[in-house]
mmCIF file of C-alpha atoms in Angstrom:
data_model
loop_
_atom_site.group_PDB
_atom_site.id
_atom_site.type_symbol
_atom_site.label_atom_id
_atom_site.label_comp_id
_atom_site.label_asym_id
_atom_site.label_seq_id
_atom_site.Cartn_x
_atom_site.Cartn_y
_atom_site.Cartn_z
ATOM 1 C CA MET A 9 76.310 -22.283 -121.396
ATOM 2 C CA ASP A 10 75.587 -25.565 -119.668
ATOM 3 C CA GLU A 11 76.989 -25.463 -116.151
ATOM 4 C CA PRO A 12 79.502 -28.285 -115.643
ATOM 5 C CA THR A 13 79.975 -30.082 -112.365
ATOM 6 C CA PRO A 14 83.604 -29.662 -111.313
ATOM 7 C CA PRO A 15 85.396 -32.543 -109.564
ATOM 8 C CA ARG A 16 84.717 -32.674 -105.813
ATOM 9 C CA ILE A 17 87.730 -32.718 -103.490
ATOM 10 C CA LEU A 18 87.707 -33.555 -99.773
ATOM 11 C CA VAL A 19 90.718 -32.341 -97.764
ATOM 12 C CA ILE A 20 91.406 -34.063 -94.430
ATOM 13 C CA GLU A 21 94.177 -32.211 -92.627
ATOM 14 C CA ASP A 22 94.346 -31.226 -88.952
ATOM 15 C CA ALA A 23 96.825 -28.331 -89.344
ATOM 16 C CA GLU A 24 94.850 -25.223 -90.282
ATOM 17 C CA ALA A 25 98.006 -23.543 -91.607
ATOM 18 C CA ILE A 26 98.163 -26.296 -94.246
ATOM 19 C CA ARG A 27 94.460 -27.049 -94.723
ATOM 20 C CA VAL A 28 93.352 -23.508 -95.551
ATOM 21 C CA PRO A 29 95.991 -22.805 -98.257
ATOM 22 C CA VAL A 30 95.345 -26.245 -99.784
ATOM 23 C CA GLU A 31 91.606 -25.544 -99.926
ATOM 24 C CA SER A 32 92.260 -22.161 -101.531
ATOM 25 C CA ALA A 33 94.680 -23.547 -104.134
ATOM 26 C CA LEU A 34 92.342 -26.366 -105.144
ATOM 27 C CA ALA A 35 89.335 -24.054 -105.324
ATOM 28 C CA GLY A 36 91.383 -21.661 -107.442
ATOM 29 C CA ALA A 37 92.085 -24.524 -109.842
ATOM 30 C CA GLY A 38 88.359 -24.996 -110.393
ATOM 31 C CA PHE A 39 87.528 -27.810 -107.973
ATOM 32 C CA THR A 40 84.673 -27.937 -105.462
ATOM 33 C CA VAL A 41 86.397 -28.296 -102.093
ATOM 34 C CA ARG A 42 85.230 -29.405 -98.653
ATOM 35 C CA SER A 43 87.427 -30.172 -95.658
ATOM 36 C CA LEU A 44 87.611 -31.956 -92.325
ATOM 37 C CA PRO A 45 90.188 -31.443 -89.531
ATOM 38 C CA ASP A 46 90.224 -35.185 -88.749
ATOM 39 C CA GLY A 47 88.409 -38.410 -89.524
ATOM 40 C CA THR A 48 85.393 -37.676 -87.355
ATOM 41 C CA GLY A 49 82.286 -37.870 -89.512
ATOM 42 C CA LEU A 50 84.170 -39.171 -92.559
ATOM 43 C CA GLU A 51 81.549 -41.786 -93.401
ATOM 44 C CA ALA A 52 78.731 -39.241 -93.231
ATOM 45 C CA GLU A 53 80.716 -36.755 -95.323
ATOM 46 C CA PHE A 54 81.335 -39.375 -97.988
ATOM 47 C CA ALA A 55 77.659 -40.255 -98.154
ATOM 48 C CA ARG A 56 76.704 -36.587 -98.415
ATOM 49 C CA ALA A 57 79.386 -35.099 -100.673
ATOM 50 C CA ARG A 58 80.540 -38.127 -102.723
ATOM 51 C CA PRO A 59 84.042 -36.712 -103.365
ATOM 52 C CA ASP A 60 85.952 -37.655 -106.497
ATOM 53 C CA LEU A 61 89.268 -37.387 -104.661
ATOM 54 C CA VAL A 62 90.541 -37.102 -101.087
ATOM 55 C CA VAL A 63 93.663 -35.240 -100.012
ATOM 56 C CA LEU A 64 94.473 -37.174 -96.864
ATOM 57 C CA ASP A 65 97.044 -36.366 -94.190
ATOM 58 C CA VAL A 66 98.794 -39.385 -92.675
ATOM 59 C CA MET A 67 99.326 -38.011 -89.181
ATOM 60 C CA LEU A 68 95.875 -37.173 -87.821
ATOM 61 C CA PRO A 69 94.443 -37.153 -84.301
ATOM 62 C CA GLY A 70 92.253 -40.155 -83.600
ATOM 63 C CA ARG A 71 92.126 -42.396 -86.651
ATOM 64 C CA ASP A 72 95.280 -41.854 -88.697
ATOM 65 C CA GLY A 73 95.463 -41.551 -92.463
ATOM 66 C CA PHE A 74 96.142 -45.246 -93.032
ATOM 67 C CA GLU A 75 93.019 -46.259 -91.126
ATOM 68 C CA LEU A 76 90.943 -43.632 -92.947
ATOM 69 C CA LEU A 77 92.332 -44.840 -96.278
ATOM 70 C CA ARG A 78 90.950 -48.306 -95.551
ATOM 71 C CA VAL A 79 87.575 -46.751 -94.676
ATOM 72 C CA ILE A 80 87.586 -44.817 -97.952
ATOM 73 C CA ARG A 81 88.488 -47.881 -99.993
ATOM 74 C CA ARG A 82 85.615 -49.866 -98.488
ATOM 75 C CA ALA A 83 83.181 -47.147 -99.521
ATOM 76 C CA SER A 84 84.533 -45.630 -102.724
ATOM 77 C CA ALA A 85 86.906 -45.758 -105.679
ATOM 78 C CA ALA A 86 87.702 -42.050 -105.221
ATOM 79 C CA GLY A 87 91.264 -40.978 -105.861
ATOM 80 C CA VAL A 88 93.447 -40.516 -102.775
ATOM 81 C CA VAL A 89 96.523 -38.303 -102.529
ATOM 82 C CA MET A 90 98.223 -38.702 -99.157
ATOM 83 C CA LEU A 91 100.207 -36.006 -97.367
ATOM 84 C CA THR A 92 103.060 -37.051 -95.114
ATOM 85 C CA ALA A 93 105.850 -35.364 -93.200
ATOM 86 C CA ARG A 94 107.846 -38.591 -93.386
ATOM 87 C CA ASP A 95 109.645 -39.462 -96.602
ATOM 88 C CA GLY A 96 110.137 -43.080 -95.636
ATOM 89 C CA VAL A 97 109.778 -45.708 -98.329
ATOM 90 C CA GLU A 98 107.940 -48.038 -95.935
ATOM 91 C CA ASP A 99 105.189 -45.483 -95.277
ATOM 92 C CA ARG A 100 104.742 -44.813 -98.974
ATOM 93 C CA LEU A 101 104.611 -48.504 -99.818
ATOM 94 C CA ARG A 102 102.094 -49.059 -97.034
ATOM 95 C CA GLY A 103 99.793 -46.331 -98.314
ATOM 96 C CA LEU A 104 100.111 -47.348 -101.943
ATOM 97 C CA GLY A 105 99.512 -50.948 -100.978
ATOM 98 C CA ASP A 106 96.314 -49.960 -99.185
ATOM 99 C CA GLY A 107 95.019 -48.136 -102.251
ATOM 100 C CA ALA A 108 96.455 -44.595 -102.259
ATOM 101 C CA ASP A 109 97.022 -43.140 -105.730
ATOM 102 C CA ASP A 110 99.872 -40.765 -104.924
ATOM 103 C CA TYR A 111 101.995 -39.308 -102.127
ATOM 104 C CA VAL A 112 103.115 -35.712 -101.508
ATOM 105 C CA VAL A 113 105.794 -35.104 -98.891
ATOM 106 C CA LYS A 114 105.620 -32.055 -96.619
ATOM 107 C CA PRO A 115 106.672 -29.325 -97.024
ATOM 108 C CA PHE A 116 105.328 -29.068 -100.553
ATOM 109 C CA VAL A 117 104.601 -26.393 -103.138
ATOM 110 C CA LEU A 118 100.856 -25.869 -103.606
ATOM 111 C CA ALA A 119 101.206 -25.914 -107.387
ATOM 112 C CA GLU A 120 102.747 -29.385 -107.159
ATOM 113 C CA LEU A 121 99.846 -30.670 -105.066
ATOM 114 C CA VAL A 122 97.315 -29.253 -107.533
ATOM 115 C CA ALA A 123 99.214 -30.911 -110.377
ATOM 116 C CA ARG A 124 99.262 -34.265 -108.553
ATOM 117 C CA VAL A 125 95.535 -34.030 -107.796
ATOM 118 C CA THR A 126 94.774 -33.150 -111.413
ATOM 119 C CA ALA A 127 96.890 -36.055 -112.663
ATOM 120 C CA VAL A 128 95.098 -38.555 -110.426
ATOM 121 C CA LEU A 129 91.705 -37.233 -111.500
ATOM 122 C CA ARG A 130 92.743 -37.514 -115.125
ATOM 123 C CA ARG A 131 93.920 -41.101 -114.681
ATOM 124 C CA THR A 132 90.651 -42.038 -113.002
ATOM 125 C CA GLY A 133 88.554 -40.288 -115.634
ATOM 126 C CA ARG A 134 87.091 -37.728 -113.246
ATOM 127 C CA THR A 135 88.304 -34.513 -114.808
ATOM 128 C CA ARG A 136 87.970 -32.665 -118.100
ATOM 129 C CA PRO A 137 90.787 -31.281 -120.218
ATOM 130 C CA ALA A 138 91.483 -27.657 -119.454
ATOM 131 C CA VAL A 139 93.551 -24.856 -120.946
ATOM 132 C CA GLU A 140 95.369 -22.704 -118.383
ATOM 133 C CA VAL A 141 96.654 -19.229 -119.240
ATOM 134 C CA GLY A 142 98.009 -17.398 -116.246
ATOM 135 C CA GLY A 143 95.220 -17.593 -113.675
ATOM 136 C CA LEU A 144 92.585 -18.291 -116.345
ATOM 137 C CA VAL A 145 91.338 -21.906 -116.485
ATOM 138 C CA ILE A 146 89.214 -22.839 -119.502
ATOM 139 C CA ASP A 147 87.247 -26.078 -119.112
ATOM 140 C CA VAL A 148 87.100 -27.025 -122.798
ATOM 141 C CA GLU A 149 84.537 -29.827 -122.606
ATOM 142 C CA GLY A 150 82.556 -28.387 -119.713
ATOM 143 C CA GLY A 151 82.044 -24.983 -121.306
ATOM 144 C CA ARG A 152 83.216 -22.928 -118.361
ATOM 145 C CA ALA A 153 85.932 -20.373 -117.677
ATOM 146 C CA ARG A 154 87.324 -19.499 -114.250
ATOM 147 C CA TYR A 155 89.745 -16.672 -113.548
ATOM 148 C CA GLY A 156 91.342 -16.220 -110.156
ATOM 149 C CA GLY A 157 89.079 -18.969 -108.821
ATOM 150 C CA THR A 158 85.894 -17.175 -109.926
ATOM 151 C CA ASP A 159 83.509 -18.191 -112.698
ATOM 152 C CA VAL A 160 83.451 -15.767 -115.636
ATOM 153 C CA GLU A 161 79.900 -15.347 -116.947
ATOM 154 C CA LEU A 162 79.982 -15.482 -120.745
ATOM 155 C CA THR A 163 77.414 -15.472 -123.510
ATOM 156 C CA ALA A 164 77.418 -18.317 -126.038
ATOM 157 C CA THR A 165 79.248 -16.130 -128.563
ATOM 158 C CA GLU A 166 81.829 -14.988 -126.014
ATOM 159 C CA TRP A 167 82.459 -18.615 -125.065
ATOM 160 C CA LYS A 168 83.009 -19.581 -128.722
ATOM 161 C CA LEU A 169 85.393 -16.655 -129.064
ATOM 162 C CA LEU A 170 87.354 -17.581 -125.938
ATOM 163 C CA LEU A 171 87.458 -21.237 -126.960
ATOM 164 C CA TYR A 172 88.882 -20.300 -130.369
ATOM 165 C CA PHE A 173 91.608 -18.212 -128.720
ATOM 166 C CA ALA A 174 92.299 -21.025 -126.245
ATOM 167 C CA ARG A 175 92.756 -23.560 -129.016
ATOM 168 C CA HIS A 176 95.249 -21.182 -130.617
ATOM 169 C CA ARG A 177 96.887 -19.963 -127.421
ATOM 170 C CA ASP A 178 100.236 -18.206 -127.837
ATOM 171 C CA ARG A 179 99.524 -17.795 -131.575
ATOM 172 C CA VAL A 180 98.407 -14.553 -133.183
ATOM 173 C CA VAL A 181 95.108 -14.926 -135.092
ATOM 174 C CA SER A 182 93.710 -12.314 -137.464
ATOM 175 C CA LYS A 183 90.260 -10.718 -137.389
ATOM 176 C CA THR A 184 89.414 -12.595 -140.580
ATOM 177 C CA GLN A 185 90.339 -15.918 -138.998
ATOM 178 C CA VAL A 186 88.203 -15.127 -135.963
ATOM 179 C CA LEU A 187 85.242 -14.039 -138.087
ATOM 180 C CA THR A 188 85.405 -17.216 -140.141
ATOM 181 C CA ALA A 189 85.756 -19.528 -137.135
ATOM 182 C CA VAL A 190 83.208 -17.902 -134.811
ATOM 183 C CA TRP A 191 80.652 -16.323 -137.150
ATOM 184 C CA GLY A 192 81.167 -18.331 -140.323
ATOM 185 C CA TYR A 193 82.313 -15.528 -142.644
ATOM 186 C CA GLY A 194 85.472 -13.524 -143.069
ATOM 187 C CA GLU A 195 84.609 -10.542 -145.243
ATOM 188 C CA LEU A 196 81.891 -8.571 -143.468
ATOM 189 C CA ALA A 197 81.789 -6.440 -140.312
ATOM 190 C CA PRO A 198 85.334 -6.749 -138.925
ATOM 191 C CA ASN A 199 84.240 -4.397 -136.132
ATOM 192 C CA LEU A 200 82.082 -7.299 -134.900
ATOM 193 C CA VAL A 201 85.292 -8.941 -133.701
ATOM 194 C CA GLU A 202 86.541 -5.741 -132.079
ATOM 195 C CA VAL A 203 83.316 -5.214 -130.137
ATOM 196 C CA ASN A 204 83.113 -8.795 -128.884
ATOM 197 C CA VAL A 205 86.817 -9.016 -128.036
ATOM 198 C CA SER A 206 86.492 -5.793 -126.069
ATOM 199 C CA THR A 207 83.558 -7.172 -124.061
ATOM 200 C CA LEU A 208 85.282 -10.511 -123.469
ATOM 201 C CA ARG A 209 88.486 -8.783 -122.395
ATOM 202 C CA ARG A 210 86.589 -6.556 -119.949
ATOM 203 C CA LYS A 211 84.921 -9.585 -118.344
ATOM 204 C CA LEU A 212 88.235 -11.418 -117.995
ATOM 205 C CA GLU A 213 90.081 -8.415 -116.608
ATOM 206 C CA ALA A 214 87.486 -8.037 -113.880
ATOM 207 C CA HIS A 215 89.175 -11.093 -112.317
ATOM 208 C CA GLY A 216 92.864 -10.741 -113.148
ATOM 209 C CA PRO A 217 95.629 -9.356 -115.383
ATOM 210 C CA ARG A 218 95.246 -9.080 -119.151
ATOM 211 C CA VAL A 219 95.623 -12.383 -121.007
ATOM 212 C CA LEU A 220 93.887 -11.477 -124.286
ATOM 213 C CA HIS A 221 96.211 -9.105 -126.147
ATOM 214 C CA THR A 222 95.913 -7.045 -129.319
ATOM 215 C CA VAL A 223 98.880 -7.315 -131.698
ATOM 216 C CA ARG A 224 98.743 -4.135 -133.754
ATOM 217 C CA GLY A 225 98.211 -4.773 -137.449
ATOM 218 C CA GLN A 226 98.005 -8.559 -136.964
ATOM 219 C CA GLY A 227 95.156 -9.560 -134.673
ATOM 220 C CA TYR A 228 94.872 -11.091 -131.213
ATOM 221 C CA VAL A 229 96.671 -13.595 -129.020
ATOM 222 C CA LEU A 230 95.768 -15.351 -125.771
ATOM 223 C CA ARG A 231 98.832 -15.639 -123.543
ATOM 224 C CA GLY A 232 99.790 -15.094 -119.940
ATOM 225 C CA GLU A 233 102.216 -12.243 -120.521
ATOM 226 C CA ALA A 234 102.013 -9.154 -122.704
#
């Protein structure tokens, strides 16, 4: 498979108790993540890493988030999601007026932040469509699967098989349907499906719970719960 380049995220947050979980959640969603505890070295980091999006805390030591937002906007069209402990309309209007794409108010749920980041990347054309099943993220256009934040190494045939299941997620497909879609015929060697599904399932389950299930007498289904 061709190796895609995942979107690059820069997190600027001084509180380690927030920064570390945010980094972990974004990395688990398939992004390449770097972080800074404040705005020191921001210009150099931008030149080096060229992030597609910045998660930017408002209240930072030294230069605050509003000042850093102006620096970012002079250098880049990267998406910006600001984090604030203040839910004041004036602060939000100020940030949005200076070029922020979205606001998340502390305390927040990590899944919400990941969803906001993904939405901004999608609006700015910097992310690919993905299918998510439990902790499995399938980058449809990029040709990559990640489970539990880890790349799953697949052969070309295994990728075609996983992609077929992903496009029919939550629907039971028969061995004949799989043979026809992946190998181009539906009459010969049904054990070919069994062998390849078994290998694919083993690779996936090395990183998390079972998501590719056998439905006795019917076929297979990709879903997050048995």
